[in-house]
mmCIF file of C-alpha atoms in Angstrom:
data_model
loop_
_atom_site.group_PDB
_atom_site.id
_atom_site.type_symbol
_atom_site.label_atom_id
_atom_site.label_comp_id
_atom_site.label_asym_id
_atom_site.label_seq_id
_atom_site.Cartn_x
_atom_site.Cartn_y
_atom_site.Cartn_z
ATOM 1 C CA UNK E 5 -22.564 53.819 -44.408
ATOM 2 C CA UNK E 6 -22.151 51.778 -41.352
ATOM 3 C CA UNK E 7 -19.961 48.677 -41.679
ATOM 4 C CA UNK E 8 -18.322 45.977 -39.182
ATOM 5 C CA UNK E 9 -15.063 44.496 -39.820
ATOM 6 C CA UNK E 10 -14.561 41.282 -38.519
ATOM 7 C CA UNK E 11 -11.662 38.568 -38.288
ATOM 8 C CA UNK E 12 -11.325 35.940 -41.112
ATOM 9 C CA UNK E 13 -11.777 32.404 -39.461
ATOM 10 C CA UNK E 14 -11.951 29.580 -38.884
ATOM 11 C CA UNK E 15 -10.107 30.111 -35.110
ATOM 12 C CA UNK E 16 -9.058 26.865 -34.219
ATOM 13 C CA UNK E 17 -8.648 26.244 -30.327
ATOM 14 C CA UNK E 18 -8.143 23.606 -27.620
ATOM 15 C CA UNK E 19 -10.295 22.971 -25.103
ATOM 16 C CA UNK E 20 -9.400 25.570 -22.048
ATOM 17 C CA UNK E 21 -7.968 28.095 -24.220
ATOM 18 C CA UNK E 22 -8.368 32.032 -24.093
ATOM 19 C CA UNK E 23 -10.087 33.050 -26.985
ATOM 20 C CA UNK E 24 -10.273 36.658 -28.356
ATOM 21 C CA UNK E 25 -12.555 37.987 -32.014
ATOM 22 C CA UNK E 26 -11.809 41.039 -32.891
ATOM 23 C CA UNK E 27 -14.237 43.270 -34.188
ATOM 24 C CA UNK E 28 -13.884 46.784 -35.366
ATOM 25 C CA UNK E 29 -17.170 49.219 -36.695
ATOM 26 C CA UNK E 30 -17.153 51.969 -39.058
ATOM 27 C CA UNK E 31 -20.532 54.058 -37.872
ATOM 28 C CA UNK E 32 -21.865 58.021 -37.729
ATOM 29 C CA UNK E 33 -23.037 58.592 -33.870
ATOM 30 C CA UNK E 34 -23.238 56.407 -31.077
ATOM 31 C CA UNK E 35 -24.314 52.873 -32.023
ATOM 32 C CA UNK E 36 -25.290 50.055 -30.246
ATOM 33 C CA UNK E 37 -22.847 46.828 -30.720
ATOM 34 C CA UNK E 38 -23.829 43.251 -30.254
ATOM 35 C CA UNK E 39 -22.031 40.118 -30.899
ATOM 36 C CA UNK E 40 -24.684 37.068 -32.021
ATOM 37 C CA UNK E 41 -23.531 33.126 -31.804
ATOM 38 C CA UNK E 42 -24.739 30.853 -34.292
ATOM 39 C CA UNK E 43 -24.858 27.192 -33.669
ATOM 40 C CA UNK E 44 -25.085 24.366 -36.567
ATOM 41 C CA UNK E 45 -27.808 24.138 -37.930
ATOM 42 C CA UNK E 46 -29.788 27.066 -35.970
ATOM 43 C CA UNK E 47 -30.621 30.579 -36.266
ATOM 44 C CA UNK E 48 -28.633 33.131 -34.952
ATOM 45 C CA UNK E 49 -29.166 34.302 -31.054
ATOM 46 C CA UNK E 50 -27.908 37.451 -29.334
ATOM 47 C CA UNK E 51 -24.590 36.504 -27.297
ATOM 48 C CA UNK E 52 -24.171 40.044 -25.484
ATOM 49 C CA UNK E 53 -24.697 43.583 -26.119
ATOM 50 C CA UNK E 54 -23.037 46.936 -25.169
ATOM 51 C CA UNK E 55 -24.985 50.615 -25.900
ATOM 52 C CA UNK E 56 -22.850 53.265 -24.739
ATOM 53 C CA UNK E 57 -18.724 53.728 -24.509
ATOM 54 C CA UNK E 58 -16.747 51.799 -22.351
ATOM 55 C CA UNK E 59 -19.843 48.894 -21.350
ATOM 56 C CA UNK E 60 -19.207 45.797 -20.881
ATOM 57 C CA UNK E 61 -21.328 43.151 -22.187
ATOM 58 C CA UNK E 62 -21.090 39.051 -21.047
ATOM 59 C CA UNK E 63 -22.618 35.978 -20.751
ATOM 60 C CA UNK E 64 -22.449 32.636 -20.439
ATOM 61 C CA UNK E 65 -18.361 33.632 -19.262
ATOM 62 C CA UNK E 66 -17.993 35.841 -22.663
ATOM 63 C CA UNK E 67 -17.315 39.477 -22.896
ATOM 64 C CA UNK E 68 -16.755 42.210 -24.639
ATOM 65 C CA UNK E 69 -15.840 45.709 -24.216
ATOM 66 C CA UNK E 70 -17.479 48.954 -26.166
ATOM 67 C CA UNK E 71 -14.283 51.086 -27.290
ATOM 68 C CA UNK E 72 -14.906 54.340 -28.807
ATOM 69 C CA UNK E 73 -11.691 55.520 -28.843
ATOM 70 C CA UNK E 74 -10.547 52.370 -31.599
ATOM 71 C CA UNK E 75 -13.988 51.531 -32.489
ATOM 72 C CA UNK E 76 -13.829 48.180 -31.264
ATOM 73 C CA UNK E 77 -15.955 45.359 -29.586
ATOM 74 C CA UNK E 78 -13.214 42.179 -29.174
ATOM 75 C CA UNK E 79 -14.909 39.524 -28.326
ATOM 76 C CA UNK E 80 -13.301 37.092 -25.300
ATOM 77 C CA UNK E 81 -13.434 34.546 -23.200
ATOM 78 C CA UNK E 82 -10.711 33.168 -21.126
ATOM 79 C CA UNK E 83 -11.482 29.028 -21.085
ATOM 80 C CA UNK E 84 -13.314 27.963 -24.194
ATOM 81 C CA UNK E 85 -15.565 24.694 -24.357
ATOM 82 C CA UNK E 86 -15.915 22.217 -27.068
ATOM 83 C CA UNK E 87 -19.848 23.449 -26.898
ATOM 84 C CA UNK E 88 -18.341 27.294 -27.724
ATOM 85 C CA UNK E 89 -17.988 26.173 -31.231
ATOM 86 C CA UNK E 90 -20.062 28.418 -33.523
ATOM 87 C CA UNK E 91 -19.905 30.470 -35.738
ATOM 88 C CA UNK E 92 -20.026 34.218 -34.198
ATOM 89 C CA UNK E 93 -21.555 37.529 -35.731
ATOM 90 C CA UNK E 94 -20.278 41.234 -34.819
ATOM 91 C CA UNK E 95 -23.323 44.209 -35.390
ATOM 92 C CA UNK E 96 -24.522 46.994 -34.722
ATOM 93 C CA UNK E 97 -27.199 49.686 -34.895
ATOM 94 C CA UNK E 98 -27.134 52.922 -35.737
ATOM 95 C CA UNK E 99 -30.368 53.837 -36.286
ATOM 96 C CA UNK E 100 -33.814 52.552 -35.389
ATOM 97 C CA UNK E 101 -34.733 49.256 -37.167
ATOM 98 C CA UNK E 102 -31.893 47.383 -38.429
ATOM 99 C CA UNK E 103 -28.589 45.691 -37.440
ATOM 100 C CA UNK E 104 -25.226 45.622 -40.052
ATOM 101 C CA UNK E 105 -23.453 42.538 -39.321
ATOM 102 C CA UNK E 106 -19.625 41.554 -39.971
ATOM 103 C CA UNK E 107 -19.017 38.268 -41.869
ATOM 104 C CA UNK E 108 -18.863 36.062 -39.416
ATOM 105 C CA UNK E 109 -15.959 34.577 -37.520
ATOM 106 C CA UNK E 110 -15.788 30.205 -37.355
ATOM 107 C CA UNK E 111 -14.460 29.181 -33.813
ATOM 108 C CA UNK E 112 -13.715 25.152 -34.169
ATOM 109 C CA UNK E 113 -13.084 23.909 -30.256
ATOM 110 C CA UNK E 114 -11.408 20.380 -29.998
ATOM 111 C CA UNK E 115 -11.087 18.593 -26.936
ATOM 112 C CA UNK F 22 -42.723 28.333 -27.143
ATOM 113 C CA UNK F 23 -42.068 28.104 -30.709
ATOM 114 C CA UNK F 24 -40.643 31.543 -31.288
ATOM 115 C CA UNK F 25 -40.017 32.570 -34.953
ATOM 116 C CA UNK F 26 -41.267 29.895 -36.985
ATOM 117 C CA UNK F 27 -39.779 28.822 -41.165
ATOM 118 C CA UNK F 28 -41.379 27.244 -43.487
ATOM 119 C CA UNK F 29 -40.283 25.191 -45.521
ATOM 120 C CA UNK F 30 -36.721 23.990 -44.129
ATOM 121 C CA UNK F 31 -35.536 23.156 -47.395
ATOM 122 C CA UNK F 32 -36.676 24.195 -51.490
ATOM 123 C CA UNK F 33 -35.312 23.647 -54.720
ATOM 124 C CA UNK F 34 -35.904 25.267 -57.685
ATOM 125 C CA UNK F 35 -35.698 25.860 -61.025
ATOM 126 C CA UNK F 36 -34.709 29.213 -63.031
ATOM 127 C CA UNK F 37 -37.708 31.244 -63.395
ATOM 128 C CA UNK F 38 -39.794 29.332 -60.464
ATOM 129 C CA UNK F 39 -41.333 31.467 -58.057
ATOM 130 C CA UNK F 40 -41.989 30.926 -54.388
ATOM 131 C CA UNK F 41 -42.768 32.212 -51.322
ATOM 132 C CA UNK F 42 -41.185 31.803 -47.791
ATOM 133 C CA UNK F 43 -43.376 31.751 -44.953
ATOM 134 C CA UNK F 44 -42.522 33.433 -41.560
ATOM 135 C CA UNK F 45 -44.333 33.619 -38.178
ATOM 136 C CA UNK F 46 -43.597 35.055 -34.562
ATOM 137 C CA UNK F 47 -45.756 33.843 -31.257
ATOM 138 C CA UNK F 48 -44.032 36.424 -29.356
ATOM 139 C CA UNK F 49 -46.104 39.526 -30.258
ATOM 140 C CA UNK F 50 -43.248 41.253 -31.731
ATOM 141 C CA UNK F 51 -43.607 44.185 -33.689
ATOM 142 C CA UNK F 52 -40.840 44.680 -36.357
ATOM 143 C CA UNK F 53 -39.853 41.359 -38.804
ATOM 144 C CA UNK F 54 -36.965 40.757 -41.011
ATOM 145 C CA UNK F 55 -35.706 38.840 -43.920
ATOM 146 C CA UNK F 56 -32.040 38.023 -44.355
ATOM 147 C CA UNK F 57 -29.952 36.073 -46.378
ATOM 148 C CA UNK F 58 -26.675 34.346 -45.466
ATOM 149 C CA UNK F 59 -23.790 33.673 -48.409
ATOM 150 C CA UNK F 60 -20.372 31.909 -47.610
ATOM 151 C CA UNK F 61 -17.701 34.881 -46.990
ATOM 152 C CA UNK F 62 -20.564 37.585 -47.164
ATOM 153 C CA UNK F 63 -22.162 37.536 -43.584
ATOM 154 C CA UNK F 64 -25.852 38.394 -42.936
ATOM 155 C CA UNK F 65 -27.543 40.845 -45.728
ATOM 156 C CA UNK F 66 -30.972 42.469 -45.010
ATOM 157 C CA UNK F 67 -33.414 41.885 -47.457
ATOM 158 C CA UNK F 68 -36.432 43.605 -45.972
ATOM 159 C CA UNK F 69 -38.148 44.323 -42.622
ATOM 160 C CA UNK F 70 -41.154 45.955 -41.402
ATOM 161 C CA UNK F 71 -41.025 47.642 -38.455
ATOM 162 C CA UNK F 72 -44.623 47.371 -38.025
ATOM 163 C CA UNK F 73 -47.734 46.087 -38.685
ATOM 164 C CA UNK F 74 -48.749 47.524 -42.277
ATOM 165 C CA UNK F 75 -45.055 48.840 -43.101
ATOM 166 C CA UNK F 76 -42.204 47.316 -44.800
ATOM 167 C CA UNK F 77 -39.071 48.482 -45.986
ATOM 168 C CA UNK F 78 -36.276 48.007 -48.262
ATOM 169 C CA UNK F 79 -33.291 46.267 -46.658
ATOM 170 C CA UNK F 80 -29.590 46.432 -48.392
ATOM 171 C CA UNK F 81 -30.413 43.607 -50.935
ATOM 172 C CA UNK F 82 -33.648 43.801 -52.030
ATOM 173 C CA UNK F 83 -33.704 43.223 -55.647
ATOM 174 C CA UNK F 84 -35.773 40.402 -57.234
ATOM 175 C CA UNK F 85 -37.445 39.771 -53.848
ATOM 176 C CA UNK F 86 -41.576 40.826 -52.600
ATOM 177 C CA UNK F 87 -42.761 40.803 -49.117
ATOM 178 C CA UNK F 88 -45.536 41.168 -47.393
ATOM 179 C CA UNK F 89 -46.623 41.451 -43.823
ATOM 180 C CA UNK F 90 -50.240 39.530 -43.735
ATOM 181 C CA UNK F 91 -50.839 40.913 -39.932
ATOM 182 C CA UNK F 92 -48.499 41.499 -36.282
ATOM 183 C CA UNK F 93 -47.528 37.354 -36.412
ATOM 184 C CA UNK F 94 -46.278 36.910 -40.353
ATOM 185 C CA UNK F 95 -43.985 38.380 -42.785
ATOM 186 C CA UNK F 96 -43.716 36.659 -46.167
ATOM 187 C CA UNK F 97 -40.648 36.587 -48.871
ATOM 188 C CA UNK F 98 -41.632 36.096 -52.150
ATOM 189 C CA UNK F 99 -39.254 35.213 -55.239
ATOM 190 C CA UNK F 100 -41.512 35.860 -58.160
ATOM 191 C CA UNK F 101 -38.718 34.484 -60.700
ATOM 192 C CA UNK F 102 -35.889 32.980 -58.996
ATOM 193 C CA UNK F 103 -32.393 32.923 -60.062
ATOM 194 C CA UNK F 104 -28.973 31.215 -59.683
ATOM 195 C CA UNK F 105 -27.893 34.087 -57.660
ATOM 196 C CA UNK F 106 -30.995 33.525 -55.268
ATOM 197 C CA UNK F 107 -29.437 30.319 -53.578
ATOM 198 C CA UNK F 108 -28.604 31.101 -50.484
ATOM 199 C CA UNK F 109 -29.631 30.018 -46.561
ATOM 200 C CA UNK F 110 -32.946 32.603 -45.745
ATOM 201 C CA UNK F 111 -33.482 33.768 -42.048
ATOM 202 C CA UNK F 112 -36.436 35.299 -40.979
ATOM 203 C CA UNK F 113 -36.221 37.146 -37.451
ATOM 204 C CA UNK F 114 -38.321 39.308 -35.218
ATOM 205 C CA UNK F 115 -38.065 42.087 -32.447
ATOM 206 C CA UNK F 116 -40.035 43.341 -29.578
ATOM 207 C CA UNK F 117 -39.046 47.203 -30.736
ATOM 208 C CA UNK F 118 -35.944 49.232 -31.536
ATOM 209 C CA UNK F 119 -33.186 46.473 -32.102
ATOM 210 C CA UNK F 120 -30.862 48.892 -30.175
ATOM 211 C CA UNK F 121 -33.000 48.024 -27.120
ATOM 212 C CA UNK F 122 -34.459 44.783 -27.822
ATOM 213 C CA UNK F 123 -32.849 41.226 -29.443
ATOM 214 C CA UNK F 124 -33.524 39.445 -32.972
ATOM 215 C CA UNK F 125 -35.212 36.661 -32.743
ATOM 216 C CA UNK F 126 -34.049 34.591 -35.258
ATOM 217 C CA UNK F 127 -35.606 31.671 -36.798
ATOM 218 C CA UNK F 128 -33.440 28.119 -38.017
ATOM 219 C CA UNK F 129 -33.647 29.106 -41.982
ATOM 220 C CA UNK F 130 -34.943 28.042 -45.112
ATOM 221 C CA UNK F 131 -32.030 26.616 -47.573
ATOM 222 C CA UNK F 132 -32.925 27.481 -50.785
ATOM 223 C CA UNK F 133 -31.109 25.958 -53.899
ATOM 224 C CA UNK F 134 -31.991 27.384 -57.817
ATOM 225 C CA UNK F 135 -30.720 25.475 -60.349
#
C-alpha cells in the first residue's frame, strides 16, 4: 500500500537558517503530494501541494519539489523564522478520498 | 468563520466508558474524516465519508462507530473505550477529491482512558 517516509526530528535550527525535510513516498500511479504544518496546539493546515512530476509547490517562502524519478517531495526553505516552528506532515493521495501521512517531522527555531 | 468545529476539547475516561465525539463543518464540504494522532505514529485514518449518507472504513477502525447525521456533522463514537484509545482525535473536512481540494482540519479532542 501507499506509505510516506519521513525524517525523524526534532530539527533544531537558528533563526535565518536553510532548512530542508526530506520526504520520500512509496505509491502505485501518479499521486498527489502535500506537505501540512501543524502549529501547537492547532489542527493541521495544508502548507503546499504538488500533483504532477517535477511541480513545484510554495508558500509563505517554503517549497518543495515533486520528484518521480527518487520519489521525493523535500521540503525547504532557505531563512527559517522562530514562527516556522511546527511540527510538519508529508502525504499524499493516491486515490480519491483519503491522504497517507508520514510521521511527522518537529522543527524547533530559536532566535 | 468557524470552520471545522470539536467538541469537547478535552475527555477522560474510564475502561469500558463510552462516548461520542462531535464534529461539524460551516463550509459546505462534502467528504469528513476522523483521525487519530499517537507520539512516533503520525496521523491514522479512522473513518471518513465522502458524502452525505456514506462512510467508510479508514486504516484503524477497530473499536470505533461513526455516523454522519447530515452534509455539516460526522460523529466518532467509542462504545467501550480502552487504554489503547488515548490518543489526540482530529476531525477534518474537504470540499471534494483531497487530490484537488485541502483538509480542513479541526484543533482536536485529547482523549485520556484510564
Amino acid at each position: 500500500g501507499d506509505s510516506v517516509t519521513q525524517m525523524e526530528g526534532p530539527v533544531t535550527l537558528s533563526e535565518e537558517a536553510c532548512l530542508t525535510i526530506n520526504c520520500t513516498y512509496t505509491a502505485t500511479g501518479y499521486p498527489s503530494l502535500f506537505w501540512y504544518v501543524q502549529y501547537p496546539g492547532e489542527g493541521l493546515q495544508l502548507l503546499l501541494k504538488a500533483t504532477k512530476a517535477d511541480d513545484k509547490g510554495s508558500n509563505k517562502g517554503f517549497e518543495a519539489t515533486y520528484r518521480k524519478e527518487t520519489t521525493s517531495f523535500h521540503l525547504e526553505k532557505g531563512s527559517v523564522q522562530v514562527s516556522d516552528s511546527a511540527v510538519y506532515f508529508c502525504a499524499l493521495s493516491g486515490g480519491y478520498s483519503t491522504l497517507t501521512f508520514g510521521k511527522g517531522t518537529m522543527l524547533l527555531v530559536s532566535p | 468563520n468557524a470552520g471545522v468545529t470539536q467538541t469537547p476539547k478535552f475527555q477522560v475516561l474510564k475502561t469500558g466508558q463510552s462516548m461520542t465525539l462531535q464534529c461539524a463543518q460551516d463550509m459546505n464540504h462534502n467528504s469528513m474524516y476522523w483521525y487519530r494522532q499517537d507520539p512516533g505514529m503520525g496521523l491514522r485514518l479512522i473513518y471518513y465519508s465522502a458524502s452525505e449518507g456514506t462512510t467508510d472504513k479508514g486504516e484503524v477502525p477497530n473499536g470505533y462507530n461513526v455516523s454522519r447525521l447530515n452534509k455539516r456533522e460526522f460523529s466518532l463514537r467509542l462504545e467501550s473505550a480502552a487504554p489503547s484509545q488515548t490518543s489526540v482525535y482530529f476531525c477534518a473536512s474537504s470540499e471534494r477529491r483531497v487530490d484537488n481540494s485541502p483538509l480542513h482540519f479541526g484543533n482536536g479532542t485529547r482523549l485520556t482512558v484510564t
